[in-house]
Amino acid sequence: MNILFLTLSRISDIEERGIYTDLMREFVRHGHTIYIVTPAERRFHQSTKMLDSGNVKILKVWTFNIQKTNLIEKGIGTLLLEYQYQKAIQKYWRNVKFGLVLYSTPPITFNKVIAALKKKDAKTYLLLKDIFPQNAVDLGMFSKGGLLYRMFRKKEKRLYQLSDYIGCMSPANIDYVLRHNREVDIRRVEVCPNSIELCKEEEQAYPKEILFQKLNIPTDKILFIYGGNLGRPQGINFLIEVLAANEKRNNSFFIIVGSGTEFMKIKLWFDTNAPHNACLLSSLPKQEYDSLVRVCDIGLIFLDRRFTIPNFPSRLLSYLKNRIPVLMATDRNTDIGEIAKINGFGLWTESGNIETYMEMVDLMASDRERIRIMGENGYSYLETNYTVNCSYDIIMKHFE
């Protein structure tokens, strides 16, 4: 089958590791031909071009900057995406018959592309990774009664209407979609979670001792690591509160690795307070970051407490893959904490509850055997639920 995948993720090589490239390789392993449309944002100074490696074809479409840019350009760029993608698909793949169109949110602005392909008898499947525009309302980016909200909400509803099936990240996501979109048929909605390919154990690219020395990380403390976006969705103020509280302890060290719109806020705190129980790294080469996660003890997830939508961050997979338990501070609406607690691989509290959070830090830091057992529980849960072969089976049972 010819399968078209529309995404905002930057993909240049199908062999890259990530939730989408891992899934695309699974489709290739089953004999499908994959066509991927991905943005080439203007800051990279690339024109539209196609990369063809036989059963994988990647169409990189010139777009405005839509990530890590100002809200005006992001908004304009997002609205223009469907026209740019549709024009490029028409130019390069006009005569290709697609059996299935896969697409992920964000964005919610692929409607015209999807509608045109449905007219050619393609089946459609939405990988719902982000519920917009409500997430923007939750963070105070615009008002629920405003023009922007009404415009994007209309596009969101149209996207659900065009989708033959909607794959949600967790049961709480299904409940949210159905509760707020009564016109969506429950039979079209299912759990299709974030997933990765489990490979043989990777070699440690950087020896533990050399890595710790290079990054100035202590060897005699329990290491908590956060890796990923440092933006408004993460509730950075509470993360800073946690780091400050941890300065009173002597057996736990926090490693923060990432970038994003709130990076300078957290960097200012580090510059002002010079903590001895934490370090901030703006970025690391992928091999080095992977090596670092492997030698840490506990993974961290933070989400802003204002969220009314149930986010399910994909960084969870990296922690589970590396057999480390997860400590979570989120809103009350996501079920990521409940799933972790029930299955024995993590602890949860509501973001903002510093007393309970530090009690969890103390509980984890006091018992290495507990850390080991919870880490193994997480890996087992990953094997059973969050692998790309599971996602492939969930999607393709509708089309084979």
mmCIF file of C-alpha atoms in Angstrom:
data_model
loop_
_atom_site.group_PDB
_atom_site.id
_atom_site.type_symbol
_atom_site.label_atom_id
_atom_site.label_comp_id
_atom_site.label_asym_id
_atom_site.label_seq_id
_atom_site.Cartn_x
_atom_site.Cartn_y
_atom_site.Cartn_z
ATOM 1 C CA MET A 1 0.000 0.000 0.000
ATOM 2 C CA ASN A 2 1.136 3.579 -0.664
ATOM 3 C CA ILE A 3 0.925 5.456 2.634
ATOM 4 C CA LEU A 4 1.198 9.242 2.935
ATOM 5 C CA PHE A 5 2.366 10.732 6.245
ATOM 6 C CA LEU A 6 1.885 14.465 6.893
ATOM 7 C CA THR A 7 3.883 15.908 9.774
ATOM 8 C CA LEU A 8 5.419 19.019 11.287
ATOM 9 C CA SER A 9 8.409 17.010 12.492
ATOM 10 C CA ARG A 10 11.624 17.583 10.566
ATOM 11 C CA ILE A 11 12.541 14.278 8.915
ATOM 12 C CA SER A 12 15.498 13.886 6.578
ATOM 13 C CA ASP A 13 16.254 10.210 7.025
ATOM 14 C CA ILE A 14 13.932 7.323 7.842
ATOM 15 C CA GLU A 15 16.689 5.797 10.002
ATOM 16 C CA GLU A 16 16.517 8.670 12.498
ATOM 17 C CA ARG A 17 15.183 7.663 15.914
ATOM 18 C CA GLY A 18 11.851 9.140 16.981
ATOM 19 C CA ILE A 19 8.209 8.238 17.468
ATOM 20 C CA TYR A 20 7.332 8.977 13.833
ATOM 21 C CA THR A 21 10.399 7.622 12.053
ATOM 22 C CA ASP A 22 10.269 4.458 14.170
ATOM 23 C CA LEU A 23 6.626 3.973 13.133
ATOM 24 C CA MET A 24 7.359 4.661 9.473
ATOM 25 C CA ARG A 25 10.080 1.994 9.487
ATOM 26 C CA GLU A 26 7.561 -0.468 10.881
ATOM 27 C CA PHE A 27 5.288 0.198 7.906
ATOM 28 C CA VAL A 28 8.231 -0.317 5.543
ATOM 29 C CA ARG A 29 9.060 -3.636 7.229
ATOM 30 C CA HIS A 30 5.543 -4.783 6.382
ATOM 31 C CA GLY A 31 6.065 -4.033 2.686
ATOM 32 C CA HIS A 32 4.394 -0.634 2.357
ATOM 33 C CA THR A 33 5.780 2.331 0.422
ATOM 34 C CA ILE A 34 5.965 5.429 2.593
ATOM 35 C CA TYR A 35 5.595 9.008 1.343
ATOM 36 C CA ILE A 36 6.489 11.601 3.991
ATOM 37 C CA VAL A 37 5.754 15.337 3.766
ATOM 38 C CA THR A 38 7.811 17.408 6.191
ATOM 39 C CA PRO A 39 8.570 21.144 6.528
ATOM 40 C CA ALA A 40 11.807 22.847 5.457
ATOM 41 C CA GLU A 41 11.445 26.034 7.477
ATOM 42 C CA ARG A 42 12.878 29.182 5.930
ATOM 43 C CA ARG A 43 15.563 29.533 8.613
ATOM 44 C CA PHE A 44 17.288 26.481 7.149
ATOM 45 C CA HIS A 45 17.558 28.164 3.716
ATOM 46 C CA GLN A 46 16.342 25.122 1.747
ATOM 47 C CA SER A 47 13.963 25.048 -1.187
ATOM 48 C CA THR A 48 11.331 22.367 -1.675
ATOM 49 C CA LYS A 49 12.877 19.057 -2.739
ATOM 50 C CA MET A 50 12.223 15.328 -2.698
ATOM 51 C CA LEU A 51 14.488 12.598 -1.340
ATOM 52 C CA ASP A 52 13.801 9.193 -2.918
ATOM 53 C CA SER A 53 15.253 5.975 -1.501
ATOM 54 C CA GLY A 54 12.868 3.521 -3.165
ATOM 55 C CA ASN A 55 10.209 2.488 -0.672
ATOM 56 C CA VAL A 56 10.674 5.698 1.345
ATOM 57 C CA LYS A 57 10.161 9.090 -0.279
ATOM 58 C CA ILE A 58 10.547 12.300 1.721
ATOM 59 C CA LEU A 59 9.151 15.572 0.384
ATOM 60 C CA LYS A 60 10.659 18.551 2.196
ATOM 61 C CA VAL A 61 8.400 21.551 1.618
ATOM 62 C CA TRP A 62 9.591 25.139 2.046
ATOM 63 C CA THR A 63 7.528 26.842 4.761
ATOM 64 C CA PHE A 64 7.702 29.852 7.006
ATOM 65 C CA ASN A 65 9.185 29.270 10.440
ATOM 66 C CA ILE A 66 6.564 27.388 12.456
ATOM 67 C CA GLN A 67 8.623 26.298 15.448
ATOM 68 C CA LYS A 68 10.831 28.340 17.774
ATOM 69 C CA THR A 69 9.669 31.618 16.270
ATOM 70 C CA ASN A 70 7.373 34.536 17.141
ATOM 71 C CA LEU A 71 3.625 33.969 17.377
ATOM 72 C CA ILE A 72 2.832 36.046 14.272
ATOM 73 C CA GLU A 73 5.079 34.062 11.923
ATOM 74 C CA LYS A 74 4.077 30.788 13.601
ATOM 75 C CA GLY A 75 0.396 31.605 13.070
ATOM 76 C CA ILE A 76 0.779 32.659 9.445
ATOM 77 C CA GLY A 77 3.059 29.718 8.692
ATOM 78 C CA THR A 78 0.663 27.234 10.260
ATOM 79 C CA LEU A 79 -2.303 28.572 8.283
ATOM 80 C CA LEU A 80 -0.359 28.390 4.999
ATOM 81 C CA LEU A 81 0.848 24.827 5.558
ATOM 82 C CA GLU A 82 -2.086 23.066 3.927
ATOM 83 C CA TYR A 83 -1.741 25.121 0.733
ATOM 84 C CA GLN A 84 2.023 24.571 0.573
ATOM 85 C CA TYR A 85 1.744 20.843 1.260
ATOM 86 C CA GLN A 86 -1.095 20.394 -1.225
ATOM 87 C CA LYS A 87 0.779 22.238 -3.965
ATOM 88 C CA ALA A 88 3.923 20.161 -3.383
ATOM 89 C CA ILE A 89 2.021 16.867 -3.340
ATOM 90 C CA GLN A 90 0.317 17.813 -6.600
ATOM 91 C CA LYS A 91 3.645 18.660 -8.194
ATOM 92 C CA TYR A 92 5.620 15.600 -7.129
ATOM 93 C CA TRP A 93 3.048 12.859 -6.497
ATOM 94 C CA ARG A 94 0.056 13.803 -8.623
ATOM 95 C CA ASN A 95 -0.269 10.296 -10.080
ATOM 96 C CA VAL A 96 0.336 8.332 -6.875
ATOM 97 C CA LYS A 97 -2.672 6.426 -5.534
ATOM 98 C CA PHE A 98 -2.596 6.587 -1.740
ATOM 99 C CA GLY A 99 -4.420 3.902 0.186
ATOM 100 C CA LEU A 100 -3.941 5.522 3.583
ATOM 101 C CA VAL A 101 -3.167 9.029 4.810
ATOM 102 C CA LEU A 102 -1.636 9.337 8.283
ATOM 103 C CA TYR A 103 -1.233 12.723 9.958
ATOM 104 C CA SER A 104 -0.466 13.989 13.426
ATOM 105 C CA THR A 105 -1.407 17.023 15.474
ATOM 106 C CA PRO A 106 -0.024 19.582 15.666
ATOM 107 C CA PRO A 107 -1.081 21.179 13.388
ATOM 108 C CA ILE A 108 -4.836 21.026 12.805
ATOM 109 C CA THR A 109 -4.552 22.758 9.423
ATOM 110 C CA PHE A 110 -4.163 19.871 6.961
ATOM 111 C CA ASN A 111 -7.894 19.768 6.200
ATOM 112 C CA LYS A 112 -7.773 20.729 2.526
ATOM 113 C CA VAL A 113 -5.022 18.194 1.790
ATOM 114 C CA ILE A 114 -6.909 15.432 3.582
ATOM 115 C CA ALA A 115 -10.236 16.293 1.956
ATOM 116 C CA ALA A 116 -8.676 16.233 -1.525
ATOM 117 C CA LEU A 117 -7.116 12.810 -0.925
ATOM 118 C CA LYS A 118 -10.335 11.383 0.525
ATOM 119 C CA LYS A 119 -12.027 12.280 -2.759
ATOM 120 C CA LYS A 120 -9.509 9.922 -4.384
ATOM 121 C CA ASP A 121 -10.647 7.128 -2.037
ATOM 122 C CA ALA A 122 -7.781 7.317 0.467
ATOM 123 C CA LYS A 123 -8.566 6.219 4.017
ATOM 124 C CA THR A 124 -7.542 8.606 6.770
ATOM 125 C CA TYR A 125 -6.095 8.151 10.272
ATOM 126 C CA LEU A 126 -5.365 10.942 12.748
ATOM 127 C CA LEU A 127 -2.604 10.463 15.327
ATOM 128 C CA LEU A 128 -3.907 12.899 17.936
ATOM 129 C CA LYS A 129 -0.848 14.138 19.841
ATOM 130 C CA ASP A 130 -2.068 17.606 20.732
ATOM 131 C CA ILE A 131 -5.541 19.051 21.385
ATOM 132 C CA PHE A 132 -5.527 22.557 19.940
ATOM 133 C CA PRO A 133 -6.812 25.254 20.369
ATOM 134 C CA GLN A 134 -7.826 24.329 23.936
ATOM 135 C CA ASN A 135 -4.206 23.881 25.033
ATOM 136 C CA ALA A 136 -3.488 27.483 23.987
ATOM 137 C CA VAL A 137 -6.525 28.689 25.927
ATOM 138 C CA ASP A 138 -5.336 26.781 29.013
ATOM 139 C CA LEU A 139 -2.007 28.607 28.914
ATOM 140 C CA GLY A 140 -3.623 32.016 28.404
ATOM 141 C CA MET A 141 -2.392 32.472 24.846
ATOM 142 C CA PHE A 142 -5.820 33.557 23.650
ATOM 143 C CA SER A 143 -9.400 33.724 24.843
ATOM 144 C CA LYS A 144 -12.003 31.010 24.378
ATOM 145 C CA GLY A 145 -14.444 33.635 23.140
ATOM 146 C CA GLY A 146 -12.065 35.244 20.683
ATOM 147 C CA LEU A 147 -11.845 35.121 16.896
ATOM 148 C CA LEU A 148 -8.681 32.987 16.844
ATOM 149 C CA TYR A 149 -10.229 30.352 19.073
ATOM 150 C CA ARG A 150 -13.412 30.138 16.995
ATOM 151 C CA MET A 151 -11.429 29.870 13.756
ATOM 152 C CA PHE A 152 -9.118 27.123 15.014
ATOM 153 C CA ARG A 153 -11.931 25.288 16.801
ATOM 154 C CA LYS A 154 -13.811 25.110 13.509
ATOM 155 C CA LYS A 155 -10.718 23.631 11.849
ATOM 156 C CA GLU A 156 -10.315 21.132 14.695
ATOM 157 C CA LYS A 157 -13.887 19.898 14.320
ATOM 158 C CA ARG A 158 -13.450 19.603 10.550
ATOM 159 C CA LEU A 159 -10.271 17.566 11.072
ATOM 160 C CA TYR A 160 -12.136 15.091 13.278
ATOM 161 C CA GLN A 161 -14.915 14.901 10.686
ATOM 162 C CA LEU A 162 -12.440 14.088 7.893
ATOM 163 C CA SER A 163 -10.676 11.380 9.901
ATOM 164 C CA ASP A 164 -11.931 7.826 9.414
ATOM 165 C CA TYR A 165 -10.212 6.913 12.683
ATOM 166 C CA ILE A 166 -8.678 8.920 15.514
ATOM 167 C CA GLY A 167 -5.833 7.396 17.501
ATOM 168 C CA CYS A 168 -5.517 8.970 20.958
ATOM 169 C CA MET A 169 -2.539 8.703 23.291
ATOM 170 C CA SER A 170 -4.442 7.408 26.323
ATOM 171 C CA PRO A 171 -7.945 6.626 27.654
ATOM 172 C CA ALA A 172 -8.206 10.133 29.120
ATOM 173 C CA ASN A 173 -7.647 11.568 25.634
ATOM 174 C CA ILE A 174 -10.499 9.456 24.251
ATOM 175 C CA ASP A 175 -12.814 10.657 27.034
ATOM 176 C CA TYR A 176 -11.870 14.279 26.348
ATOM 177 C CA VAL A 177 -12.426 14.081 22.591
ATOM 178 C CA LEU A 178 -15.808 12.382 22.936
ATOM 179 C CA ARG A 179 -16.990 14.656 25.749
ATOM 180 C CA HIS A 180 -16.184 17.851 23.839
ATOM 181 C CA ASN A 181 -17.103 16.638 20.351
ATOM 182 C CA ARG A 182 -20.450 14.900 20.613
ATOM 183 C CA GLU A 183 -20.667 14.450 16.853
ATOM 184 C CA VAL A 184 -17.640 12.101 16.817
ATOM 185 C CA ASP A 185 -18.645 8.436 16.623
ATOM 186 C CA ILE A 186 -17.147 6.465 19.515
ATOM 187 C CA ARG A 187 -16.399 3.617 17.100
ATOM 188 C CA ARG A 188 -13.900 5.830 15.255
ATOM 189 C CA VAL A 189 -11.823 6.652 18.351
ATOM 190 C CA GLU A 190 -9.243 4.365 19.967
ATOM 191 C CA VAL A 191 -6.031 4.367 21.984
ATOM 192 C CA CYS A 192 -2.974 4.456 19.710
ATOM 193 C CA PRO A 193 -0.210 5.681 22.022
ATOM 194 C CA ASN A 194 3.193 7.178 21.443
ATOM 195 C CA SER A 195 5.522 4.307 20.614
ATOM 196 C CA ILE A 196 9.114 3.471 19.721
ATOM 197 C CA GLU A 197 11.118 0.673 18.173
ATOM 198 C CA LEU A 198 12.926 -1.441 20.732
ATOM 199 C CA CYS A 199 16.374 -2.309 19.428
ATOM 200 C CA LYS A 200 19.121 -4.392 20.943
ATOM 201 C CA GLU A 201 20.904 -2.722 23.822
ATOM 202 C CA GLU A 202 22.910 0.186 22.449
ATOM 203 C CA GLU A 203 26.543 0.521 23.350
ATOM 204 C CA GLN A 204 27.397 3.262 25.820
ATOM 205 C CA ALA A 205 28.925 5.887 23.536
ATOM 206 C CA TYR A 206 30.433 7.750 26.493
ATOM 207 C CA PRO A 207 31.821 5.933 29.562
ATOM 208 C CA LYS A 208 29.989 6.967 32.723
ATOM 209 C CA GLU A 209 33.048 8.404 34.480
ATOM 210 C CA ILE A 210 34.132 10.476 31.470
ATOM 211 C CA LEU A 211 30.577 11.753 30.931
ATOM 212 C CA PHE A 212 30.160 12.824 34.562
ATOM 213 C CA GLN A 213 33.527 14.534 34.584
ATOM 214 C CA LYS A 214 32.832 16.363 31.320
ATOM 215 C CA LEU A 215 29.415 17.607 32.474
ATOM 216 C CA ASN A 216 30.477 18.212 36.092
ATOM 217 C CA ILE A 217 27.940 15.765 37.517
ATOM 218 C CA PRO A 218 28.536 14.171 40.942
ATOM 219 C CA THR A 219 28.963 10.399 41.217
ATOM 220 C CA ASP A 220 27.703 10.008 44.802
ATOM 221 C CA LYS A 221 24.098 11.225 44.443
ATOM 222 C CA ILE A 222 20.819 9.946 43.001
ATOM 223 C CA LEU A 223 20.507 11.570 39.580
ATOM 224 C CA PHE A 224 17.169 12.974 38.406
ATOM 225 C CA ILE A 225 17.058 13.991 34.725
ATOM 226 C CA TYR A 226 14.677 16.132 32.684
ATOM 227 C CA GLY A 227 15.233 16.150 28.933
ATOM 228 C CA GLY A 228 13.093 18.001 26.412
ATOM 229 C CA ASN A 229 11.223 21.211 25.795
ATOM 230 C CA LEU A 230 11.513 24.023 28.316
ATOM 231 C CA GLY A 231 8.455 26.053 27.407
ATOM 232 C CA ARG A 232 5.181 27.290 28.828
ATOM 233 C CA PRO A 233 3.517 23.840 28.726
ATOM 234 C CA GLN A 234 6.075 22.526 31.235
ATOM 235 C CA GLY A 235 5.194 24.939 34.035
ATOM 236 C CA ILE A 236 8.770 26.153 34.495
ATOM 237 C CA ASN A 237 7.986 28.114 37.661
ATOM 238 C CA PHE A 238 7.288 24.893 39.543
ATOM 239 C CA LEU A 239 10.407 23.239 38.133
ATOM 240 C CA ILE A 240 12.431 26.161 39.528
ATOM 241 C CA GLU A 241 10.649 25.762 42.883
ATOM 242 C CA VAL A 242 11.663 22.085 42.931
ATOM 243 C CA LEU A 243 15.300 22.921 42.154
ATOM 244 C CA ALA A 244 15.341 25.488 44.960
ATOM 245 C CA ALA A 245 13.851 23.034 47.462
ATOM 246 C CA ASN A 246 16.350 20.377 46.454
ATOM 247 C CA GLU A 247 19.222 22.631 47.523
ATOM 248 C CA LYS A 248 18.426 21.665 51.126
ATOM 249 C CA ARG A 249 19.172 17.990 50.400
ATOM 250 C CA ASN A 250 22.477 16.169 50.180
ATOM 251 C CA ASN A 251 21.727 12.981 48.226
ATOM 252 C CA SER A 252 19.866 14.103 45.073
ATOM 253 C CA PHE A 253 21.050 15.984 41.974
ATOM 254 C CA PHE A 254 18.851 17.360 39.171
ATOM 255 C CA ILE A 255 20.051 17.502 35.554
ATOM 256 C CA ILE A 256 18.002 19.715 33.228
ATOM 257 C CA VAL A 257 18.657 19.323 29.497
ATOM 258 C CA GLY A 258 16.656 21.189 26.893
ATOM 259 C CA SER A 259 15.698 24.346 25.083
ATOM 260 C CA GLY A 260 12.570 26.359 24.481
ATOM 261 C CA THR A 261 10.844 29.658 25.083
ATOM 262 C CA GLU A 262 11.373 29.515 28.857
ATOM 263 C CA PHE A 263 15.027 28.468 28.749
ATOM 264 C CA MET A 264 16.299 31.948 29.581
ATOM 265 C CA LYS A 265 14.017 32.126 32.628
ATOM 266 C CA ILE A 266 15.509 28.979 34.101
ATOM 267 C CA LYS A 267 19.021 30.009 33.055
ATOM 268 C CA LEU A 268 18.580 33.294 34.907
ATOM 269 C CA TRP A 269 17.695 31.325 38.044
ATOM 270 C CA PHE A 270 20.826 29.191 37.656
ATOM 271 C CA ASP A 271 23.005 32.260 37.061
ATOM 272 C CA THR A 272 21.551 34.048 40.076
ATOM 273 C CA ASN A 273 21.537 31.144 42.544
ATOM 274 C CA ALA A 274 24.500 28.989 41.412
ATOM 275 C CA PRO A 275 22.907 25.773 42.775
ATOM 276 C CA HIS A 276 25.180 22.961 43.917
ATOM 277 C CA ASN A 277 22.518 20.255 43.509
ATOM 278 C CA ALA A 278 21.546 20.899 39.880
ATOM 279 C CA CYS A 279 22.969 21.677 36.447
ATOM 280 C CA LEU A 280 21.447 23.148 33.280
ATOM 281 C CA LEU A 281 22.547 21.999 29.827
ATOM 282 C CA SER A 282 21.144 23.843 26.820
ATOM 283 C CA SER A 283 21.712 20.976 24.432
ATOM 284 C CA LEU A 284 23.726 17.808 23.955
ATOM 285 C CA PRO A 285 24.551 15.680 20.911
ATOM 286 C CA LYS A 286 22.001 12.874 20.692
ATOM 287 C CA GLN A 287 24.505 10.115 21.475
ATOM 288 C CA GLU A 288 25.739 12.010 24.494
ATOM 289 C CA TYR A 289 22.210 12.679 25.751
ATOM 290 C CA ASP A 290 21.222 9.030 25.300
ATOM 291 C CA SER A 291 24.323 7.973 27.208
ATOM 292 C CA LEU A 292 23.457 10.406 29.990
ATOM 293 C CA VAL A 293 19.890 9.120 30.377
ATOM 294 C CA ARG A 294 21.235 5.568 30.602
ATOM 295 C CA VAL A 295 23.349 6.374 33.644
ATOM 296 C CA CYS A 296 20.770 8.490 35.478
ATOM 297 C CA ASP A 297 18.441 7.056 38.097
ATOM 298 C CA ILE A 298 15.051 8.765 37.662
ATOM 299 C CA GLY A 299 13.324 10.577 34.784
ATOM 300 C CA LEU A 300 11.258 13.733 35.248
ATOM 301 C CA ILE A 301 8.065 14.982 33.614
ATOM 302 C CA PHE A 302 6.608 18.433 34.263
ATOM 303 C CA LEU A 303 3.355 19.895 32.909
ATOM 304 C CA ASP A 304 1.600 23.155 33.717
ATOM 305 C CA ARG A 305 -1.163 22.618 36.268
ATOM 306 C CA ARG A 306 -3.604 24.784 34.237
ATOM 307 C CA PHE A 307 -4.044 22.225 31.472
ATOM 308 C CA THR A 308 -7.580 20.927 31.044
ATOM 309 C CA ILE A 309 -6.499 18.637 28.192
ATOM 310 C CA PRO A 310 -4.790 15.302 28.995
ATOM 311 C CA ASN A 311 -1.248 15.639 27.616
ATOM 312 C CA PHE A 312 0.931 12.520 27.408
ATOM 313 C CA PRO A 313 4.578 13.574 26.798
ATOM 314 C CA SER A 314 6.592 11.307 24.512
ATOM 315 C CA ARG A 315 9.730 11.728 26.645
ATOM 316 C CA LEU A 316 8.212 9.075 28.909
ATOM 317 C CA LEU A 317 9.326 6.490 26.345
ATOM 318 C CA SER A 318 12.997 7.391 26.667
ATOM 319 C CA TYR A 319 12.868 6.906 30.431
ATOM 320 C CA LEU A 320 11.057 3.574 30.201
ATOM 321 C CA LYS A 321 13.415 2.324 27.489
ATOM 322 C CA ASN A 322 16.353 3.020 29.766
ATOM 323 C CA ARG A 323 14.733 1.257 32.715
ATOM 324 C CA ILE A 324 14.454 4.282 34.986
ATOM 325 C CA PRO A 325 11.288 5.160 36.953
ATOM 326 C CA VAL A 326 9.472 8.440 36.392
ATOM 327 C CA LEU A 327 8.638 11.257 38.782
ATOM 328 C CA MET A 328 5.756 13.421 37.528
ATOM 329 C CA ALA A 329 4.252 16.804 38.376
ATOM 330 C CA THR A 330 1.334 17.559 36.053
ATOM 331 C CA ASP A 331 -2.214 18.846 35.860
ATOM 332 C CA ARG A 332 -5.051 16.714 37.199
ATOM 333 C CA ASN A 333 -6.538 15.912 33.793
ATOM 334 C CA THR A 334 -3.808 13.789 32.252
ATOM 335 C CA ASP A 335 -3.788 10.092 33.147
ATOM 336 C CA ILE A 336 -0.024 9.665 32.687
ATOM 337 C CA GLY A 337 0.496 9.703 36.458
ATOM 338 C CA GLU A 338 -2.296 7.229 37.148
ATOM 339 C CA ILE A 339 -0.958 4.811 34.516
ATOM 340 C CA ALA A 340 2.542 5.059 36.007
ATOM 341 C CA LYS A 341 1.349 4.460 39.563
ATOM 342 C CA ILE A 342 -0.961 1.554 38.722
ATOM 343 C CA ASN A 343 1.772 -0.183 36.741
ATOM 344 C CA GLY A 344 4.501 0.460 39.269
ATOM 345 C CA PHE A 345 6.906 2.574 37.253
ATOM 346 C CA GLY A 346 6.341 6.086 38.560
ATOM 347 C CA LEU A 347 5.049 8.533 41.169
ATOM 348 C CA TRP A 348 2.772 11.528 40.614
ATOM 349 C CA THR A 349 1.575 14.704 42.244
ATOM 350 C CA GLU A 350 -0.200 17.783 40.980
ATOM 351 C CA SER A 351 2.142 20.501 39.746
ATOM 352 C CA GLY A 352 2.497 23.145 42.437
ATOM 353 C CA ASN A 353 2.395 20.729 45.361
ATOM 354 C CA ILE A 354 5.996 21.186 46.484
ATOM 355 C CA GLU A 355 5.621 19.373 49.806
ATOM 356 C CA THR A 356 4.372 16.133 48.244
ATOM 357 C CA TYR A 357 6.857 16.407 45.390
ATOM 358 C CA MET A 358 9.834 16.610 47.725
ATOM 359 C CA GLU A 359 8.443 13.686 49.720
ATOM 360 C CA MET A 360 8.499 11.696 46.476
ATOM 361 C CA VAL A 361 12.082 12.793 45.826
ATOM 362 C CA ASP A 362 13.008 11.600 49.315
ATOM 363 C CA LEU A 363 11.225 8.272 48.830
ATOM 364 C CA MET A 364 13.020 7.580 45.559
ATOM 365 C CA ALA A 365 16.431 8.785 46.690
ATOM 366 C CA SER A 366 16.367 6.613 49.816
ATOM 367 C CA ASP A 367 16.134 3.203 48.128
ATOM 368 C CA ARG A 368 18.134 2.115 45.063
ATOM 369 C CA GLU A 369 16.400 -1.273 45.021
ATOM 370 C CA ARG A 370 13.025 0.462 44.663
ATOM 371 C CA ILE A 371 14.465 2.444 41.746
ATOM 372 C CA ARG A 372 15.664 -0.761 40.069
ATOM 373 C CA ILE A 373 12.349 -2.586 40.478
ATOM 374 C CA MET A 374 10.283 0.357 39.221
ATOM 375 C CA GLY A 375 12.637 0.754 36.269
ATOM 376 C CA GLU A 376 12.144 -2.873 35.287
ATOM 377 C CA ASN A 377 8.366 -2.469 35.665
ATOM 378 C CA GLY A 378 8.511 0.464 33.258
ATOM 379 C CA TYR A 379 10.496 -1.447 30.663
ATOM 380 C CA SER A 380 8.032 -4.346 30.819
ATOM 381 C CA TYR A 381 5.107 -1.968 30.366
ATOM 382 C CA LEU A 382 6.874 -0.358 27.413
ATOM 383 C CA GLU A 383 7.426 -3.750 25.766
ATOM 384 C CA THR A 384 3.744 -4.620 26.074
ATOM 385 C CA ASN A 385 2.111 -1.305 25.213
ATOM 386 C CA TYR A 386 4.390 1.306 23.669
ATOM 387 C CA THR A 387 6.224 -0.376 20.778
ATOM 388 C CA VAL A 388 5.720 0.473 17.106
ATOM 389 C CA ASN A 389 4.542 -3.035 16.258
ATOM 390 C CA CYS A 390 1.651 -2.442 18.691
ATOM 391 C CA SER A 391 0.828 0.879 16.997
ATOM 392 C CA TYR A 392 1.098 -0.681 13.544
ATOM 393 C CA ASP A 393 -1.370 -3.420 14.476
ATOM 394 C CA ILE A 394 -3.809 -0.916 15.991
ATOM 395 C CA ILE A 395 -3.811 1.210 12.824
ATOM 396 C CA MET A 396 -3.750 -1.486 10.173
ATOM 397 C CA LYS A 397 -6.487 -3.680 11.623
ATOM 398 C CA HIS A 398 -8.898 -1.197 9.982
ATOM 399 C CA PHE A 399 -7.356 -1.372 6.515
ATOM 400 C CA GLU A 400 -6.282 -4.947 5.869
#
